[in-house]
PDB file of C-alpha atoms in Angstrom:
ATOM      1  CA  MET A  24       5.089  -6.481  -0.033  1.00 42.00           C
ATOM      2  CA  ALA A  25       2.634  -8.872  -2.816  1.00 45.00           C
ATOM      3  CA  ALA A  26      -0.299  -9.724  -2.061  1.00 47.00           C
ATOM      4  CA  VAL A  27       0.003 -12.768   0.771  1.00 47.00           C
ATOM      5  CA  ASP A  28      -3.520 -14.195   2.740  1.00 51.00           C
ATOM      6  CA  THR A  29      -4.265 -12.434   5.308  1.00 47.00           C
ATOM      7  CA  ILE A  30      -6.596 -14.081   7.049  1.00 51.00           C
ATOM      8  CA  ASP A  31      -4.492 -16.268   8.019  1.00 62.00           C
ATOM      9  CA  TYR A  32      -1.191 -14.178   7.927  1.00 79.00           C
ATOM     10  CA  ASP A  33      -0.815 -12.555  11.531  1.00 88.00           C
ATOM     11  CA  TYR A  34       0.324  -9.016  11.088  1.00 87.00           C
ATOM     12  CA  ALA A  35       0.685  -8.673  14.280  1.00 85.00           C
ATOM     13  CA  HIS A  36       2.728 -11.519  15.001  1.00 85.00           C
ATOM     14  CA  HIS A  37       5.464 -10.004  12.605  1.00 86.00           C
ATOM     15  CA  PHE A  38       7.106  -6.252  12.131  1.00 83.00           C
ATOM     16  CA  TRP A  39       8.921  -5.786  15.315  1.00 82.00           C
ATOM     17  CA  GLY A  40      13.013  -6.060  14.751  1.00 80.00           C
ATOM     18  CA  GLU A  41      15.642  -4.701  16.276  1.00 79.00           C
ATOM     19  CA  LYS A  42      15.600  -1.099  14.893  1.00 85.00           C
ATOM     20  CA  HIS A  43      11.668  -1.409  15.184  1.00 88.00           C
ATOM     21  CA  LEU A  44      10.452  -0.124  11.882  1.00 88.00           C
ATOM     22  CA  GLY A  45       7.770  -2.296  11.323  1.00 89.00           C
ATOM     23  CA  PHE A  46       5.011   0.635  11.069  1.00 91.00           C
ATOM     24  CA  HIS A  47       7.052   1.988   8.930  1.00 91.00           C
ATOM     25  CA  VAL A  48       7.408  -1.038   6.519  1.00 91.00           C
ATOM     26  CA  LEU A  49       3.278  -0.864   6.768  1.00 93.00           C
ATOM     27  CA  TYR A  50       2.460   2.697   5.909  1.00 92.00           C
ATOM     28  CA  GLU A  51       4.971   2.478   3.169  1.00 92.00           C
ATOM     29  CA  ASN A  52       3.081  -0.745   1.993  1.00 91.00           C
ATOM     30  CA  MET A  53      -0.125   1.432   1.991  1.00 91.00           C
ATOM     31  CA  LYS A  54       1.347   4.665   0.012  1.00 90.00           C
ATOM     32  CA  HIS A  55       2.790   1.525  -2.892  1.00 91.00           C
ATOM     33  CA  GLY A  56      -0.750   0.278  -2.567  1.00 90.00           C
ATOM     34  CA  GLU A  57      -2.042   3.604  -3.788  1.00 92.00           C
ATOM     35  CA  GLU A  58       0.674   3.764  -7.393  1.00 93.00           C
ATOM     36  CA  THR A  59      -1.519   0.182  -7.643  1.00 94.00           C
ATOM     37  CA  VAL A  60      -4.465   2.115  -8.219  1.00 96.00           C
ATOM     38  CA  ASN A  61      -3.117   4.240 -10.057  1.00 95.00           C
ATOM     39  CA  GLU A  62      -1.531   1.167 -12.531  1.00 95.00           C
ATOM     40  CA  ILE A  63      -5.366   0.282 -12.743  1.00 96.00           C
ATOM     41  CA  GLY A  64      -6.984   3.572 -13.422  1.00 96.00           C
ATOM     42  CA  GLN A  65      -3.936   4.467 -15.938  1.00 96.00           C
ATOM     43  CA  PHE A  66      -4.650   0.638 -18.444  1.00 96.00           C
ATOM     44  CA  ILE A  67      -7.989   1.610 -17.531  1.00 96.00           C
ATOM     45  CA  LYS A  68      -8.184   5.591 -19.595  1.00 95.00           C
ATOM     46  CA  GLU A  69      -5.789   4.075 -22.127  1.00 96.00           C
ATOM     47  CA  ARG A  70      -8.173   1.355 -22.254  1.00 94.00           C
ATOM     48  CA  LEU A  71     -10.574   3.773 -22.225  1.00 95.00           C
ATOM     49  CA  ALA A  72      -8.995   6.095 -25.063  1.00 95.00           C
ATOM     50  CA  MET A  73      -8.718   2.960 -27.424  1.00 94.00           C
ATOM     51  CA  GLU A  74     -12.571   2.520 -27.371  1.00 93.00           C
ATOM     52  CA  GLU A  75     -13.968   6.280 -27.056  1.00 93.00           C
ATOM     53  CA  GLU A  76     -11.556   6.085 -31.017  1.00 93.00           C
ATOM     54  CA  TYR A  77     -12.670   2.281 -32.368  1.00 90.00           C
ATOM     55  CA  GLY A  78     -15.670   4.022 -31.376  1.00 90.00           C
ATOM     56  CA  LYS A  79     -15.586   7.008 -33.613  1.00 90.00           C
ATOM     57  CA  MET A  80     -14.294   4.827 -35.868  1.00 90.00           C
ATOM     58  CA  PHE A  81     -17.162   2.324 -35.870  1.00 86.00           C
ATOM     59  CA  THR A  82     -19.600   5.354 -36.219  1.00 89.00           C
ATOM     60  CA  LYS A  83     -17.601   7.258 -39.001  1.00 91.00           C
ATOM     61  CA  THR A  84     -18.612   3.010 -41.498  1.00 89.00           C
ATOM     62  CA  LEU A  85     -21.791   2.494 -39.405  1.00 89.00           C
ATOM     63  CA  ASN A  86     -23.321   7.295 -40.970  1.00 90.00           C
ATOM     64  CA  ARG A  87     -20.850   5.524 -44.097  1.00 90.00           C
ATOM     65  CA  VAL A  88     -23.314   2.341 -44.791  1.00 88.00           C
ATOM     66  CA  SER A  89     -26.368   4.288 -43.896  1.00 88.00           C
ATOM     67  CA  SER A  90     -25.413   6.849 -47.437  1.00 89.00           C
ATOM     68  CA  PHE A  91     -25.180   3.092 -49.269  1.00 87.00           C
ATOM     69  CA  VAL A  92     -29.013   2.844 -48.359  1.00 84.00           C
ATOM     70  CA  SER A  93     -30.032   5.884 -48.064  1.00 85.00           C
ATOM     71  CA  ASN A  94     -29.244   6.724 -51.800  1.00 83.00           C
ATOM     72  CA  GLY A  95     -30.989   3.259 -53.611  1.00 78.00           C
ATOM     73  CA  SER A  96     -27.958   1.378 -53.854  1.00 76.00           C
ATOM     74  CA  SER A  97     -28.151  -1.139 -55.804  1.00 80.00           C
ATOM     75  CA  LEU A  98     -27.219  -4.065 -52.397  1.00 85.00           C
ATOM     76  CA  GLU A  99     -29.395  -1.626 -50.755  1.00 79.00           C
ATOM     77  CA  CYS A 100     -31.101  -5.049 -49.657  1.00 85.00           C
ATOM     78  CA  GLY A 101     -27.481  -6.077 -48.343  1.00 88.00           C
ATOM     79  CA  TRP A 102     -26.852  -1.969 -47.181  1.00 87.00           C
ATOM     80  CA  THR A 103     -30.431  -1.894 -44.567  1.00 89.00           C
ATOM     81  CA  LEU A 104     -29.078  -5.390 -43.668  1.00 88.00           C
ATOM     82  CA  ALA A 105     -25.211  -4.773 -42.424  1.00 87.00           C
ATOM     83  CA  LYS A 106     -26.581  -2.040 -41.308  1.00 87.00           C
ATOM     84  CA  GLY A 107     -28.696  -3.109 -38.458  1.00 89.00           C
ATOM     85  CA  THR A 108     -25.912  -5.245 -37.559  1.00 89.00           C
ATOM     86  CA  PHE A 109     -24.105  -2.745 -36.950  1.00 88.00           C
ATOM     87  CA  GLU A 110     -25.974  -0.485 -35.497  1.00 90.00           C
ATOM     88  CA  LEU A 111     -26.863  -3.355 -32.544  1.00 91.00           C
ATOM     89  CA  LEU A 112     -23.296  -3.616 -32.718  1.00 90.00           C
ATOM     90  CA  ALA A 113     -23.613   0.347 -31.616  1.00 91.00           C
ATOM     91  CA  GLU A 114     -25.599  -0.325 -28.909  1.00 92.00           C
ATOM     92  CA  ILE A 115     -23.076  -3.192 -27.345  1.00 93.00           C
ATOM     93  CA  HIS A 116     -19.370  -0.757 -27.743  1.00 93.00           C
ATOM     94  CA  ILE A 117     -21.893   2.092 -26.543  1.00 93.00           C
ATOM     95  CA  MET A 118     -23.174  -0.221 -23.331  1.00 95.00           C
ATOM     96  CA  LEU A 119     -19.254  -1.461 -22.418  1.00 95.00           C
ATOM     97  CA  VAL A 120     -17.888   2.300 -22.975  1.00 95.00           C
ATOM     98  CA  LYS A 121     -20.147   3.385 -19.951  1.00 96.00           C
ATOM     99  CA  ASN A 122     -18.845   0.410 -18.609  1.00 96.00           C
ATOM    100  CA  LEU A 123     -15.546   1.061 -18.244  1.00 96.00           C
ATOM    101  CA  GLN A 124     -15.973   5.598 -17.955  1.00 96.00           C
ATOM    102  CA  ASP A 125     -18.189   4.107 -14.248  1.00 97.00           C
ATOM    103  CA  LEU A 126     -15.838   1.645 -13.502  1.00 97.00           C
ATOM    104  CA  GLY A 127     -13.168   4.314 -14.302  1.00 96.00           C
ATOM    105  CA  LYS A 128     -14.579   7.233 -11.976  1.00 96.00           C
ATOM    106  CA  GLU A 129     -15.551   4.062  -9.033  1.00 96.00           C
ATOM    107  CA  ILE A 130     -11.574   3.541  -8.651  1.00 97.00           C
ATOM    108  CA  ALA A 131     -10.328   7.484  -8.966  1.00 95.00           C
ATOM    109  CA  LYS A 132     -12.874   7.765  -5.856  1.00 96.00           C
ATOM    110  CA  TYR A 133     -11.352   5.095  -4.527  1.00 96.00           C
ATOM    111  CA  LYS A 134      -7.864   6.846  -5.271  1.00 94.00           C
ATOM    112  CA  ASP A 135      -9.383   9.123  -3.409  1.00 94.00           C
ATOM    113  CA  GLU A 136     -10.640   7.494  -0.094  1.00 93.00           C
ATOM    114  CA  LEU A 137      -7.367   5.435   0.612  1.00 93.00           C
ATOM    115  CA  THR A 138      -5.433   8.975   0.290  1.00 91.00           C
ATOM    116  CA  LYS A 139      -7.806  10.503   2.887  1.00 91.00           C
ATOM    117  CA  THR A 140      -6.832   6.405   4.435  1.00 91.00           C
ATOM    118  CA  ARG A 141      -2.997   6.488   4.659  1.00 90.00           C
ATOM    119  CA  LYS A 142      -3.397  10.093   5.986  1.00 88.00           C
ATOM    120  CA  GLU A 143      -5.687   9.328   9.138  1.00 88.00           C
ATOM    121  CA  ALA A 144      -3.208   6.175   9.615  1.00 88.00           C
ATOM    122  CA  LYS A 145      -0.326   7.956   9.606  1.00 86.00           C
ATOM    123  CA  GLN A 146      -1.433   8.900  13.916  1.00 89.00           C
ATOM    124  CA  GLN A 147       0.768  10.875  15.475  1.00 91.00           C
ATOM    125  CA  ASP A 148       0.381   8.745  19.544  1.00 92.00           C
ATOM    126  CA  ILE A 149       1.859   6.197  17.412  1.00 91.00           C
ATOM    127  CA  ILE A 150       4.998   8.055  15.821  1.00 92.00           C
ATOM    128  CA  ASP A 151       6.231   8.868  19.143  1.00 94.00           C
ATOM    129  CA  ALA A 152       5.314   5.378  21.064  1.00 94.00           C
ATOM    130  CA  VAL A 153       7.960   3.694  17.491  1.00 93.00           C
ATOM    131  CA  ASN A 154      11.041   7.382  17.327  1.00 94.00           C
ATOM    132  CA  LEU A 155      11.148   6.735  21.447  1.00 95.00           C
ATOM    133  CA  MET A 156      11.200   3.494  21.593  1.00 95.00           C
ATOM    134  CA  GLN A 157      14.128   3.728  18.429  1.00 94.00           C
ATOM    135  CA  THR A 158      16.361   6.041  21.341  1.00 95.00           C
ATOM    136  CA  THR A 159      15.453   4.962  24.050  1.00 95.00           C
ATOM    137  CA  THR A 160      17.428   1.615  22.763  1.00 94.00           C
ATOM    138  CA  THR A 161      19.995   2.940  21.073  1.00 94.00           C
ATOM    139  CA  CYS A 162      20.627   5.011  24.344  1.00 96.00           C
ATOM    140  CA  LEU A 163      19.612   1.735  26.178  1.00 96.00           C
ATOM    141  CA  GLN A 164      22.461   0.566  24.332  1.00 95.00           C
ATOM    142  CA  LYS A 165      24.856   3.175  25.068  1.00 96.00           C
ATOM    143  CA  SER A 166      25.068   3.125  28.222  1.00 96.00           C
ATOM    144  CA  LYS A 167      25.502  -0.158  28.588  1.00 96.00           C
ATOM    145  CA  GLU A 168      28.328  -0.208  26.823  1.00 96.00           C
ATOM    146  CA  THR A 169      29.379   2.831  28.977  1.00 96.00           C
ATOM    147  CA  TYR A 170      29.427   0.708  32.792  1.00 95.00           C
ATOM    148  CA  PHE A 171      30.753  -2.335  30.770  1.00 95.00           C
ATOM    149  CA  ALA A 172      33.824  -0.311  29.704  1.00 95.00           C
ATOM    150  CA  ARG A 173      34.101   1.386  33.164  1.00 93.00           C
ATOM    151  CA  CYS A 174      34.099  -1.615  34.940  1.00 94.00           C
ATOM    152  CA  ASN A 175      36.961  -2.575  32.558  1.00 93.00           C
ATOM    153  CA  GLU A 176      39.054  -0.364  32.949  1.00 90.00           C
ATOM    154  CA  LEU A 177      38.618  -0.567  36.832  1.00 90.00           C
ATOM    155  CA  ASP A 178      39.495  -3.695  36.984  1.00 89.00           C
ATOM    156  CA  LYS A 179      42.481  -2.501  34.032  1.00 88.00           C
ATOM    157  CA  LEU A 180      43.353  -0.318  37.779  1.00 86.00           C
ATOM    158  CA  LYS A 181      43.711  -2.304  40.644  1.00 84.00           C
ATOM    159  CA  LYS A 182      45.285  -4.354  38.704  1.00 82.00           C
ATOM    160  CA  GLU A 183      47.679  -2.664  37.970  1.00 78.00           C
ATOM    161  CA  SER A 184      51.608  -2.633  40.136  1.00 73.00           C
ATOM    162  CA  ASN A 185      51.713  -0.136  41.499  1.00 80.00           C
ATOM    163  CA  VAL A 186      47.937   1.184  41.995  1.00 74.00           C
ATOM    164  CA  ASN A 187      46.844   4.997  42.375  1.00 80.00           C
ATOM    165  CA  LEU A 188      44.270   4.695  44.721  1.00 83.00           C
ATOM    166  CA  LYS A 189      43.435   8.455  43.378  1.00 85.00           C
ATOM    167  CA  GLU A 190      42.273   6.951  40.356  1.00 85.00           C
ATOM    168  CA  VAL A 191      40.509   4.150  40.870  1.00 84.00           C
ATOM    169  CA  SER A 192      38.063   6.539  42.753  1.00 89.00           C
ATOM    170  CA  LYS A 193      38.151   8.509  40.609  1.00 90.00           C
ATOM    171  CA  MET A 194      37.185   5.167  38.344  1.00 89.00           C
ATOM    172  CA  GLU A 195      34.606   3.646  40.461  1.00 92.00           C
ATOM    173  CA  SER A 196      32.431   7.468  40.285  1.00 93.00           C
ATOM    174  CA  LYS A 197      32.107   6.923  37.244  1.00 92.00           C
ATOM    175  CA  MET A 198      31.269   3.585  37.115  1.00 93.00           C
ATOM    176  CA  LEU A 199      28.777   4.040  39.895  1.00 94.00           C
ATOM    177  CA  LYS A 200      26.960   7.320  37.761  1.00 95.00           C
ATOM    178  CA  SER A 201      27.596   4.371  34.384  1.00 94.00           C
ATOM    179  CA  LYS A 202      25.890   2.168  36.399  1.00 95.00           C
ATOM    180  CA  GLU A 203      23.426   4.425  37.583  1.00 95.00           C
ATOM    181  CA  GLU A 204      22.638   5.748  34.134  1.00 96.00           C
ATOM    182  CA  TYR A 205      22.020   1.908  32.356  1.00 95.00           C
ATOM    183  CA  ARG A 206      19.482   1.391  35.674  1.00 95.00           C
ATOM    184  CA  ALA A 207      17.717   3.713  34.544  1.00 96.00           C
ATOM    185  CA  TYR A 208      17.653   3.344  30.593  1.00 96.00           C
ATOM    186  CA  VAL A 209      16.333   0.363  31.766  1.00 96.00           C
ATOM    187  CA  ASP A 210      13.519   1.238  33.929  1.00 96.00           C
ATOM    188  CA  LYS A 211      12.882   3.787  30.961  1.00 96.00           C
ATOM    189  CA  TYR A 212      12.873   0.789  28.561  1.00 94.00           C
ATOM    190  CA  GLU A 213      10.622  -0.919  29.576  1.00 94.00           C
ATOM    191  CA  THR A 214       8.114   1.311  30.597  1.00 95.00           C
ATOM    192  CA  VAL A 215       8.381   2.768  27.266  1.00 96.00           C
ATOM    193  CA  ARG A 216       8.565  -0.903  25.336  1.00 94.00           C
ATOM    194  CA  VAL A 217       5.620  -1.373  27.138  1.00 95.00           C
ATOM    195  CA  ASP A 218       3.054   1.436  25.370  1.00 95.00           C
ATOM    196  CA  PHE A 219       5.295   1.331  22.237  1.00 94.00           C
ATOM    197  CA  GLU A 220       4.126  -2.599  21.976  1.00 93.00           C
ATOM    198  CA  GLU A 221       0.359  -1.977  22.301  1.00 94.00           C
ATOM    199  CA  LYS A 222       0.665   1.613  20.198  1.00 94.00           C
ATOM    200  CA  MET A 223       2.170  -1.350  17.514  1.00 92.00           C
ATOM    201  CA  GLU A 224       0.326  -4.110  18.058  1.00 93.00           C
ATOM    202  CA  ARG A 225      -2.722  -2.228  16.883  1.00 92.00           C
ATOM    203  CA  ALA A 226      -1.135   0.281  14.280  1.00 92.00           C
ATOM    204  CA  CYS A 227      -0.676  -4.271  12.744  1.00 93.00           C
ATOM    205  CA  LYS A 228      -4.130  -4.225  13.008  1.00 93.00           C
ATOM    206  CA  MET A 229      -5.500  -0.812  11.410  1.00 92.00           C
ATOM    207  CA  PHE A 230      -2.747  -2.077   8.578  1.00 93.00           C
ATOM    208  CA  GLN A 231      -4.228  -5.520   8.076  1.00 94.00           C
ATOM    209  CA  SER A 232      -7.653  -5.079   8.073  1.00 93.00           C
ATOM    210  CA  HIS A 233      -6.639  -1.666   5.509  1.00 93.00           C
ATOM    211  CA  ASP A 234      -4.924  -4.249   3.877  1.00 94.00           C
ATOM    212  CA  ARG A 235      -7.877  -7.439   3.522  1.00 94.00           C
ATOM    213  CA  SER A 236     -10.530  -4.648   1.890  1.00 94.00           C
ATOM    214  CA  HIS A 237      -7.546  -2.947  -0.508  1.00 95.00           C
ATOM    215  CA  PHE A 238      -6.781  -6.429  -1.724  1.00 94.00           C
ATOM    216  CA  ALA A 239     -10.625  -6.826  -2.105  1.00 96.00           C
ATOM    217  CA  ALA A 240     -10.887  -3.833  -3.922  1.00 95.00           C
ATOM    218  CA  LEU A 241      -8.942  -3.764  -6.376  1.00 96.00           C
ATOM    219  CA  GLN A 242      -9.374  -8.066  -6.887  1.00 96.00           C
ATOM    220  CA  GLN A 243     -13.418  -6.448  -7.785  1.00 96.00           C
ATOM    221  CA  PHE A 244     -11.840  -3.180 -10.212  1.00 96.00           C
ATOM    222  CA  LEU A 245     -10.113  -5.902 -12.091  1.00 96.00           C
ATOM    223  CA  LEU A 246     -12.827  -9.120 -11.756  1.00 96.00           C
ATOM    224  CA  MET A 247     -15.785  -5.716 -13.245  1.00 96.00           C
ATOM    225  CA  TYR A 248     -12.939  -5.274 -16.411  1.00 96.00           C
ATOM    226  CA  ALA A 249     -13.217  -8.494 -17.179  1.00 96.00           C
ATOM    227  CA  THR A 250     -16.989  -8.421 -16.834  1.00 96.00           C
ATOM    228  CA  HIS A 251     -17.367  -5.379 -18.607  1.00 95.00           C
ATOM    229  CA  HIS A 252     -15.345  -6.664 -21.524  1.00 92.00           C
ATOM    230  CA  GLN A 253     -16.544 -10.773 -21.858  1.00 95.00           C
ATOM    231  CA  GLU A 254     -20.127  -9.518 -21.999  1.00 94.00           C
ATOM    232  CA  ALA A 255     -19.154  -7.140 -24.595  1.00 92.00           C
ATOM    233  CA  THR A 256     -18.069  -9.893 -26.865  1.00 91.00           C
ATOM    234  CA  ILE A 257     -20.581 -12.736 -26.112  1.00 93.00           C
ATOM    235  CA  ALA A 258     -23.525 -10.405 -27.345  1.00 91.00           C
ATOM    236  CA  ALA A 259     -21.037  -9.460 -30.322  1.00 88.00           C
ATOM    237  CA  GLN A 260     -20.757 -12.892 -30.833  1.00 88.00           C
ATOM    238  CA  GLN A 261     -24.383 -13.296 -30.282  1.00 87.00           C
ATOM    239  CA  LEU A 262     -25.141 -11.277 -32.190  1.00 82.00           C
ATOM    240  CA  VAL A 263     -22.418 -12.405 -35.540  1.00 73.00           C
ATOM    241  CA  ASN A 264     -24.541 -15.872 -34.615  1.00 70.00           C
TER     242      ASN A 264
END
């Protein structure tokens, strides 16, 4: 599910359907949230690898400039100035690398916490209530169909020209039996429905609370990444200018 304004969007007013798959949908959405964190973590990891590789090249260049200074180059003054600039740029880059490393660690930690939260969200009493609601709904529908089918069969027998009273009596017994089964499932369905709705409302609140904090965390990670790069860029520009 795409990120939405979860402040105005009340989960408890949605995720209800004939097949009662709301809990499954919300739980799968939580799993997809872990995939999103993996994507961000992988992006930061690859970006960090690029910066570290750039840092190695930067160090190599700085060492070369330092050798020009120590070997008494005719451009010693220029190389000395360049060396000082490179050293300051190197410090800025080192800080960027450190910030990205710290960000990567925060994302990895959050990923572990997210996995733990997802496992805790799979509460057995809610799952049992969902499963019971699904099976009861199916049984209720089947008992209803059976009852009305028996009623139709009984009416058909009674309307025959040569009425077989024995067959009519037998069908009446079947009809009454199916009627009692249908009534029993109607009563059971009501009890199951009340429990299911109570647990689903609880689950909806839990998932919505999680999604709010999850979207905020993702936003924070991306903002931190952008801020670190912006700070490094501004510092480098100020130094050069």
